[in-house]
Amino acid sequence: MHDFRVLELEDALGGTARGGELPRSRHPLGAHYLPRPEPRFHALERLLEDLGVIIGRDPAGRAEYAPSTIVAASVERHQLDRIWYAGISPEHGATPAEQAEAERWYAHLRALDREGPDGRRQFTLPSWRASAALRELDAISMRDYLQRLGVTSWRLRWEIDYACRDDYGCTLEQTSAYAALHHFLARGYDEDRPRPLLAWPDGNAELTRRMAARLGYIAAAPVDPHARVRTRAAVVSIDPDRGALRAVLRGEDPEDPGELVELSARAILWAAPRFVLPYVLTARGRDPLAGHRGPAMSYSPWLVASVELLDRPGGIGSPLAWDNVPVQRDNLGYVVATHGEDRSDTRPGAVVTYYEPLTAETPAVATRRAELLAGDLSRWSDHVVRQLAAMHPGIERQVTRVSVTRWGHAMIRPVPGLLFGDALARARAPIGVVRPCATDVTGLALFEQAFYSGVEAAEEALARLGRGAASMIP
Amino acid sequence: MPAPTKSDHARARLLLFSVLIVATCGLIYELITATMASYLLGDSVTQFSLVIGVYLSAMGLGSWLSKYVTRRLHDRFIDVQLVIAVVGGCSAAAMFFGYGHLSSVRPLLFSILVVVGTMVGLEIPLLMRIMKDGQQLKDLVARVLAFDYIGSLLASLLFPLLLLPYLGLVRASFLFGTLNAGVALACARVFQGQLARPRLLLARALLVFVALASLLILGDRLERFAENDLYEDPVLISQKSAYQRLTITRFGEDMRLYINGNLQFSSVDEHRYHESLIHPAVADFGAPRRVLVLGGGDGLAARELLKHASIERVDLVDLDPAMTTLFREHTLLTPLSGGSLSDPRLTVHNADAMRWVEEHRARGGDPYDVIVIDLPDPNNLSLGKLYSRTFYRLVAGALAPGGTAVIQATSPYLAPRSYWCVVNTLEDAGLNPRPYHAHVPSFGDWGFVLASVDRRPPPRRVPEGVALRFLTDEVLASLFVFPADQERLDVEVNLLNNQILVHYYEEDFDAISPLRRRNG
Ligand SMILES: Cc1cc2nc3c(=O)[nH]c(=O)nc-3n(C[C@H](O)[C@H](O)[C@H](O)COP(=O)(O)OP(=O)(O)OC[C@H]3O[C@@H](n4cnc5c(N)ncnc54)[C@H](O)[C@@H]3O)c2cc1C
């Protein structure tokens, strides 16, 4: 398949998986890691093979990853009452009752890690290929589910809440029980070995860069109107029945009003956020979501900031890790972009990327978004430095640069009822030749979900063009 | 009560000034001792709190003892100053020296601490009693304590900001000893009238002052001397590179290399280590042509390799250009490596081993018949990576068909869990490990592993035609035998993202003695 175009609104490819650069290091603007896939995720392994992340197979047939892509120890640490501890579970000072509760929780997870009566796994990737057995868990919130289980330990609740905020930008009150459990089980329950994580200095931007390179895209090259991958290309209208698409193509000059071009396509994959689609459809009434009642698709706002430091952050207790998380705070802490540097790099300093989802109940989340997007950047960079200083007193004197990114609609919120409800089914449904397939229509903002959604939409398009083949998705 | 005269004022000022100096010095000695303790004994939190606790209680003891000093207060005051000057001033040098010579420095360290603490504790009450004439108690206490605390503040600022970075511990303690002695000297002069034996005291103070001042001036050399002591033998070369501190010592025929204070080889028995590292692997492969050495920047492993006529190419990857340059160019060192680093068959690459092999593979570089992995012990996370399953997979991928890797794998005797962890990790990476060990007197029982993709028995014959001092066919066979008390242990595999080996290593060696490590 060669006759296709990729049109991207922004100056750079990657969307929420874009990267930035400070003098000391590259850094992520959004997505920063990918859990190493299970061997059963063939299609994903295939992608990583194509992208040179998997460099071979061992005699047992297991994928071998380029060592520099694996996050090396120390992977994570958490801060509890000023002291850092290894790992992500705040176990220090736990009472025997709390320990017993944690054991019960892990046993519960282990018990859920199996196939349903329909022979499909109860949790898997992509989420829509899982067994239907536990779908009713999507109707209730994780808070209610934990209440039902009798989980009262603040440690466990914090850890689960952290997982929800980290993956989805929602607290456990706002996340459906199924979605929360999906975090722990979609890739299989990790019995004792921690699952390796794949990461790069600028996070998943490395993956998008390699994908674009395979399509012949060179970021620094001058604009080629006939290029297959075109940035600065805003899709402004789509006639879903005729496959007529109009886009405004801009040049490098920011003042350039751009040129309106028309393309015709036999299939269109809408990989942009779903809420934009109605604005470009020539017939808004064709949008199946238009008449929908019930839980609507909502998005969490995120504040992300990369901070350049003169010195690597320290702290009392466990040494600096890749991911550094304060317990019982609104923010998720920071990830170290310079973590993967090897022994031959003796430059001082570090770049760390700070993450904070702005959580709220459904209607109020819009207020938080407005709050995030209003006001000047310096207010937010001060906020970030203050939060870092709460973890590392005095760190403000080490800060040389702060680069703030505000994501108004960062992640789809898997609130109760969304994942297996009517809204997503309608959101995904084809409209004429248009097939929405970005990560938001899967209900979970994850690389893997976006990948499978794209593969599925592409397979459908190929089938429509009479070039269908066996699906890569089990 | 007679009105205070001008010279009374001057004396009072001198006394207050000495309070300041005494307080500053006291805290400086405490900080020096605590820093030394955490350098030499590790675990800074424990060392700092122990030192502070012992010091403060010694001060309490001193204050309490002061009530037994009833006569000749001025003489005693000056004596106390001199004791602090000598003990405190020499404390850092003594601890360095003691570290090299004593089986444990702890008793020395705490004796110094108790003496200095007690004397400082004695000093302030004595001073107050000397000064009490002509002042109200409330003024006296206010002044003395104010100066005392200002002195502490001064010390706590000076120590981290100026003394430690610019002078180092040894010279900083001499400097403060000299200051103490200076105050004693000034007091001896000013209070001549009140002293029982003014001349004797003056002479003593002068002697201490001059002695400490000369030590301060010689401090630079003394630091070298102290380092010498740490290294047992005279230091020949000491060089700080971007990555590490390289020190070479020589005593008679014995030349030793230390990286960051940890022994890497002794020229007396390094042949045992390097013959055991190289020739079993060469014998195992047969007649290798292409060899990769990871680590081994001293060129000694390469020297053994280049004895084999079959070898056409050696790629040596060592992180530190300072190391490879030193051993290639220094006339005292090239005889040790037999000039291997300038051999036309050998190419040096200064890079991180993991990154280099990863890039070699990405480049589609040719595989190697033998890969020698001779890296510093896994005592930190960045070295631990080079013992991970991921790394060994990379290594396996860089081996030619039938190729052999050999890994230095810490000591199966001193660090058994670490050693067997390396063996298990190799196996988990799909290699067949054949563990063996050799006795290298300066290290103890040292462990290696031969690894190959296919399963083979250990080599039985040493290669022919190379001059060997340690290995014979009989010795070679014996290396693969482990006694009953050194059985294989069931330990975990070292993964890049858990690095369990680094924990094993820490625990294994902490269980023996932190000084026996051989790391980088
Ligand atoms: C802060 C943050 C952290 C994250 N962390 C992780 C992580 O660690 N791991 C992980 O797996 N996932 C993470 N995610 C989610 C992950 O980034 C996405 O799931 C994944 O990148 C797929 O996104 P997407 O391409 O479907 O959508 P997007 O990234 O939203 O991309 C949509 C693209 O459409 C473009 N576009 C919009 N309108 C138009 C138009 N009219 N014409 C042309 N183009 C248009 C946009 O510019 C954008 O580039 C994170 C997301 C955020 C926001």
Short mmCIF file of N, CA, C and O and ligand atoms in Angstrom, two decimals, chain A residues 7-10 12-18 29-35 166-167 187 204 208 233-236 270-273 276 280 300 302-304 322 355 407 409-411 437-440 444-451, ligand 1:
data_model
loop_
_atom_site.label_atom_id
_atom_site.label_comp_id
_atom_site.label_asym_id
_atom_site.label_seq_id
_atom_site.Cartn_x
_atom_site.Cartn_y
_atom_site.Cartn_z
N LEU A 7 -1.86 13.64 7.17
CA LEU A 7 -1.97 15.09 7.32
C LEU A 7 -1.98 15.43 8.80
O LEU A 7 -2.82 14.94 9.56
N GLU A 8 -1.08 16.28 9.22
CA GLU A 8 -0.96 16.64 10.64
C GLU A 8 -1.05 18.15 10.77
O GLU A 8 -0.33 18.87 10.09
N LEU A 9 -1.91 18.56 11.70
CA LEU A 9 -2.15 19.98 11.93
C LEU A 9 -0.90 20.74 12.41
O LEU A 9 -0.59 21.83 11.94
N GLU A 10 -0.18 20.12 13.34
CA GLU A 10 0.93 20.83 14.01
C GLU A 10 2.18 20.88 13.14
O GLU A 10 2.26 20.22 12.11
N ALA A 12 4.92 19.64 14.09
CA ALA A 12 5.66 18.40 14.30
C ALA A 12 4.68 17.25 14.43
O ALA A 12 3.54 17.43 14.85
N LEU A 13 5.15 16.07 14.08
CA LEU A 13 4.32 14.87 14.20
C LEU A 13 4.34 14.38 15.65
O LEU A 13 5.20 14.76 16.42
N GLY A 14 3.37 13.54 15.98
CA GLY A 14 3.46 12.87 17.27
C GLY A 14 2.28 13.12 18.19
O GLY A 14 2.01 12.32 19.07
N GLY A 15 1.60 14.24 18.05
CA GLY A 15 0.46 14.52 18.91
C GLY A 15 0.86 14.52 20.37
O GLY A 15 1.86 15.15 20.75
N THR A 16 0.13 13.76 21.19
CA THR A 16 0.45 13.73 22.62
C THR A 16 1.72 12.93 22.90
O THR A 16 2.17 12.86 24.03
N ALA A 17 2.29 12.33 21.88
CA ALA A 17 3.58 11.64 22.05
C ALA A 17 4.71 12.45 21.41
O ALA A 17 5.68 11.88 20.93
N ARG A 18 4.56 13.77 21.43
CA ARG A 18 5.65 14.60 20.88
C ARG A 18 6.75 14.78 21.92
O ARG A 18 6.56 14.55 23.11
N LEU A 29 6.98 15.61 25.88
CA LEU A 29 5.94 16.62 26.15
C LEU A 29 4.71 15.94 26.71
O LEU A 29 3.85 16.58 27.29
N GLY A 30 4.59 14.65 26.48
CA GLY A 30 3.43 13.90 26.95
C GLY A 30 3.86 12.47 27.25
O GLY A 30 4.57 12.22 28.22
N ALA A 31 3.45 11.55 26.36
CA ALA A 31 3.70 10.13 26.61
C ALA A 31 5.18 9.84 26.76
O ALA A 31 6.00 10.29 25.97
N HIS A 32 5.52 9.07 27.80
CA HIS A 32 6.95 8.89 28.06
C HIS A 32 7.41 7.44 28.11
O HIS A 32 8.60 7.19 28.18
N TYR A 33 6.50 6.48 28.09
CA TYR A 33 7.00 5.09 28.12
C TYR A 33 5.98 4.14 27.54
O TYR A 33 4.80 4.46 27.41
N LEU A 34 6.47 2.96 27.25
CA LEU A 34 5.63 1.87 26.75
C LEU A 34 6.04 0.63 27.54
O LEU A 34 7.21 0.26 27.54
N PRO A 35 5.07 -0.04 28.20
CA PRO A 35 5.44 -1.27 28.89
C PRO A 35 5.88 -2.31 27.85
O PRO A 35 5.28 -2.38 26.78
N ASP A 166 -2.26 8.32 36.89
CA ASP A 166 -1.10 8.22 36.01
C ASP A 166 -1.51 7.76 34.61
O ASP A 166 -1.06 8.29 33.60
N ASP A 167 -2.40 6.78 34.54
CA ASP A 167 -2.79 6.22 33.25
C ASP A 167 -3.87 7.04 32.57
O ASP A 167 -3.87 7.16 31.34
N ARG A 187 -1.83 -6.55 30.73
CA ARG A 187 -0.62 -7.18 30.19
C ARG A 187 -0.28 -8.45 30.97
O ARG A 187 0.83 -8.98 30.85
N ASN A 204 7.89 8.63 24.16
CA ASN A 204 7.38 7.93 22.98
C ASN A 204 7.58 8.72 21.70
O ASN A 204 7.30 8.20 20.60
N THR A 208 7.36 7.70 17.50
CA THR A 208 6.68 8.39 16.40
C THR A 208 7.72 8.86 15.37
O THR A 208 7.47 8.84 14.17
N ALA A 233 -0.74 20.81 8.20
CA ALA A 233 -1.85 20.54 7.29
C ALA A 233 -3.12 20.35 8.11
O ALA A 233 -3.32 19.30 8.72
N ALA A 234 -3.97 21.39 8.15
CA ALA A 234 -5.20 21.32 8.94
C ALA A 234 -6.33 20.81 8.07
O ALA A 234 -6.67 21.42 7.05
N VAL A 235 -6.88 19.67 8.48
CA VAL A 235 -8.03 19.17 7.75
C VAL A 235 -9.21 20.03 8.18
O VAL A 235 -9.51 20.15 9.37
N VAL A 236 -9.90 20.67 7.21
CA VAL A 236 -10.98 21.59 7.59
C VAL A 236 -12.36 21.08 7.19
O VAL A 236 -13.36 21.49 7.77
N TRP A 270 -9.67 8.72 10.68
CA TRP A 270 -9.66 9.94 11.51
C TRP A 270 -8.90 9.63 12.79
O TRP A 270 -9.46 9.09 13.75
N ALA A 271 -7.60 9.97 12.80
CA ALA A 271 -6.75 9.67 13.95
C ALA A 271 -6.56 10.90 14.82
O ALA A 271 -5.70 10.93 15.69
N ALA A 272 -7.36 11.92 14.58
CA ALA A 272 -7.33 13.11 15.44
C ALA A 272 -8.40 12.94 16.51
O ALA A 272 -9.23 12.02 16.42
N PRO A 273 -8.37 13.78 17.56
CA PRO A 273 -9.38 13.62 18.61
C PRO A 273 -10.79 13.61 18.04
O PRO A 273 -11.10 14.37 17.11
N VAL A 276 -13.18 16.75 17.48
CA VAL A 276 -12.93 17.70 16.39
C VAL A 276 -13.76 17.31 15.16
O VAL A 276 -14.16 18.17 14.36
N VAL A 280 -15.58 19.25 11.20
CA VAL A 280 -15.09 19.16 9.82
C VAL A 280 -16.05 18.39 8.91
O VAL A 280 -15.94 18.48 7.69
N SER A 300 -9.41 14.64 30.28
CA SER A 300 -8.75 15.25 31.44
C SER A 300 -7.67 16.22 30.96
O SER A 300 -6.96 15.92 30.01
N TRP A 302 -4.07 18.10 31.45
CA TRP A 302 -2.79 17.75 32.09
C TRP A 302 -1.81 18.91 31.98
O TRP A 302 -1.72 19.57 30.94
N LEU A 303 -1.06 19.05 33.05
CA LEU A 303 0.07 19.98 33.05
C LEU A 303 1.35 19.15 33.01
O LEU A 303 1.54 18.27 33.85
N VAL A 304 2.19 19.43 32.02
CA VAL A 304 3.46 18.71 31.91
C VAL A 304 4.55 19.77 31.81
O VAL A 304 4.39 20.77 31.11
N TRP A 322 14.19 6.47 37.74
CA TRP A 322 13.64 7.03 36.51
C TRP A 322 12.35 7.78 36.82
O TRP A 322 12.17 8.93 36.46
N TYR A 355 4.70 15.78 35.90
CA TYR A 355 3.36 15.47 35.41
C TYR A 355 2.30 15.76 36.47
O TYR A 355 2.46 15.39 37.62
N TRP A 407 -1.94 20.60 28.26
CA TRP A 407 -2.82 19.79 27.42
C TRP A 407 -4.25 19.98 27.91
O TRP A 407 -4.60 19.46 28.96
N HIS A 409 -7.10 18.89 26.38
CA HIS A 409 -7.80 17.60 26.22
C HIS A 409 -6.75 16.51 26.10
O HIS A 409 -6.52 15.98 25.02
N ALA A 410 -6.10 16.21 27.21
CA ALA A 410 -4.98 15.29 27.14
C ALA A 410 -5.42 13.85 26.93
O ALA A 410 -4.97 13.16 26.03
N MET A 411 -6.32 13.40 27.79
CA MET A 411 -6.66 11.97 27.79
C MET A 411 -8.16 11.79 27.93
O MET A 411 -8.80 12.49 28.70
N CYS A 437 -10.44 6.63 14.74
CA CYS A 437 -9.59 5.58 15.33
C CYS A 437 -8.50 6.08 16.26
O CYS A 437 -7.58 5.34 16.58
N ALA A 438 -8.56 7.34 16.71
CA ALA A 438 -7.53 7.78 17.66
C ALA A 438 -7.73 7.08 18.99
O ALA A 438 -8.73 6.37 19.20
N THR A 439 -6.80 7.29 19.89
CA THR A 439 -6.83 6.58 21.16
C THR A 439 -8.09 6.90 21.96
O THR A 439 -8.59 6.08 22.71
N ASP A 440 -8.66 8.10 21.76
CA ASP A 440 -9.82 8.47 22.59
C ASP A 440 -11.05 7.60 22.31
O ASP A 440 -11.82 7.31 23.22
N LEU A 444 -9.32 4.53 26.40
CA LEU A 444 -8.13 4.55 27.26
C LEU A 444 -6.99 5.18 26.46
O LEU A 444 -6.70 4.74 25.34
N ALA A 445 -6.36 6.20 27.01
CA ALA A 445 -5.28 6.88 26.29
C ALA A 445 -3.96 6.15 26.52
O ALA A 445 -3.21 6.45 27.44
N LEU A 446 -3.74 5.14 25.72
CA LEU A 446 -2.51 4.35 25.85
C LEU A 446 -1.96 4.09 24.46
O LEU A 446 -2.72 3.90 23.50
N PHE A 447 -0.67 4.04 24.35
CA PHE A 447 -0.03 3.76 23.07
C PHE A 447 -0.59 2.49 22.46
O PHE A 447 -0.94 2.43 21.28
N GLU A 448 -0.67 1.43 23.29
CA GLU A 448 -1.11 0.13 22.75
C GLU A 448 -2.52 0.22 22.18
O GLU A 448 -2.83 -0.36 21.13
N GLN A 449 -3.41 0.92 22.91
CA GLN A 449 -4.79 1.05 22.46
C GLN A 449 -4.84 1.79 21.12
O GLN A 449 -5.53 1.38 20.19
N ALA A 450 -4.10 2.89 21.04
CA ALA A 450 -4.08 3.69 19.82
C ALA A 450 -3.54 2.84 18.67
O ALA A 450 -4.05 2.88 17.55
N PHE A 451 -2.51 2.06 18.97
CA PHE A 451 -1.90 1.23 17.94
C PHE A 451 -2.90 0.22 17.39
O PHE A 451 -3.12 0.11 16.19
C1 LIG C 1 0.46 13.94 29.27
C2 LIG C 1 0.28 12.63 28.59
C3 LIG C 1 1.04 11.55 28.98
C4 LIG C 1 0.86 10.32 28.36
N1 LIG C 1 1.66 9.29 28.75
C5 LIG C 1 1.56 8.11 28.11
C6 LIG C 1 2.47 7.08 28.39
O1 LIG C 1 3.39 7.26 29.17
N2 LIG C 1 2.33 5.89 27.76
C7 LIG C 1 1.32 5.68 26.85
O2 LIG C 1 1.22 4.59 26.30
N3 LIG C 1 0.46 6.66 26.53
C8 LIG C 1 0.55 7.87 27.14
N4 LIG C 1 -0.29 8.88 26.77
C9 LIG C 1 -1.29 8.63 25.72
C10 LIG C 1 -0.63 8.59 24.35
O3 LIG C 1 0.06 9.77 24.09
C11 LIG C 1 -1.62 8.36 23.23
O4 LIG C 1 -2.48 7.34 23.57
C12 LIG C 1 -0.94 7.97 21.95
O5 LIG C 1 0.11 8.84 21.64
C13 LIG C 1 -1.91 7.96 20.80
O6 LIG C 1 -2.49 9.20 20.59
P1 LIG C 1 -3.29 9.53 19.25
O7 LIG C 1 -2.36 9.56 18.13
O8 LIG C 1 -4.41 8.59 19.15
O9 LIG C 1 -3.90 10.95 19.53
P2 LIG C 1 -3.17 12.37 19.68
O10 LIG C 1 -1.85 12.19 20.33
O11 LIG C 1 -4.16 13.25 20.36
O12 LIG C 1 -2.94 12.83 18.22
C14 LIG C 1 -3.92 13.47 17.44
C15 LIG C 1 -3.27 14.31 16.36
O13 LIG C 1 -4.25 14.86 15.52
C16 LIG C 1 -3.86 16.15 15.15
N5 LIG C 1 -5.03 16.91 14.67
C17 LIG C 1 -6.07 17.40 15.41
N6 LIG C 1 -6.95 18.04 14.61
C18 LIG C 1 -6.48 17.95 13.36
C19 LIG C 1 -6.95 18.43 12.10
N7 LIG C 1 -8.08 19.10 12.00
N8 LIG C 1 -6.22 18.17 11.01
C20 LIG C 1 -5.06 17.48 11.10
N9 LIG C 1 -4.58 17.00 12.26
C21 LIG C 1 -5.30 17.24 13.37
C22 LIG C 1 -3.25 16.69 16.40
O14 LIG C 1 -2.40 17.78 16.13
C23 LIG C 1 -2.48 15.48 16.93
O15 LIG C 1 -1.17 15.45 16.43
C24 LIG C 1 -0.09 10.15 27.35
C25 LIG C 1 -0.87 11.24 26.95
C26 LIG C 1 -0.68 12.48 27.55
C27 LIG C 1 -1.50 13.64 27.11
#
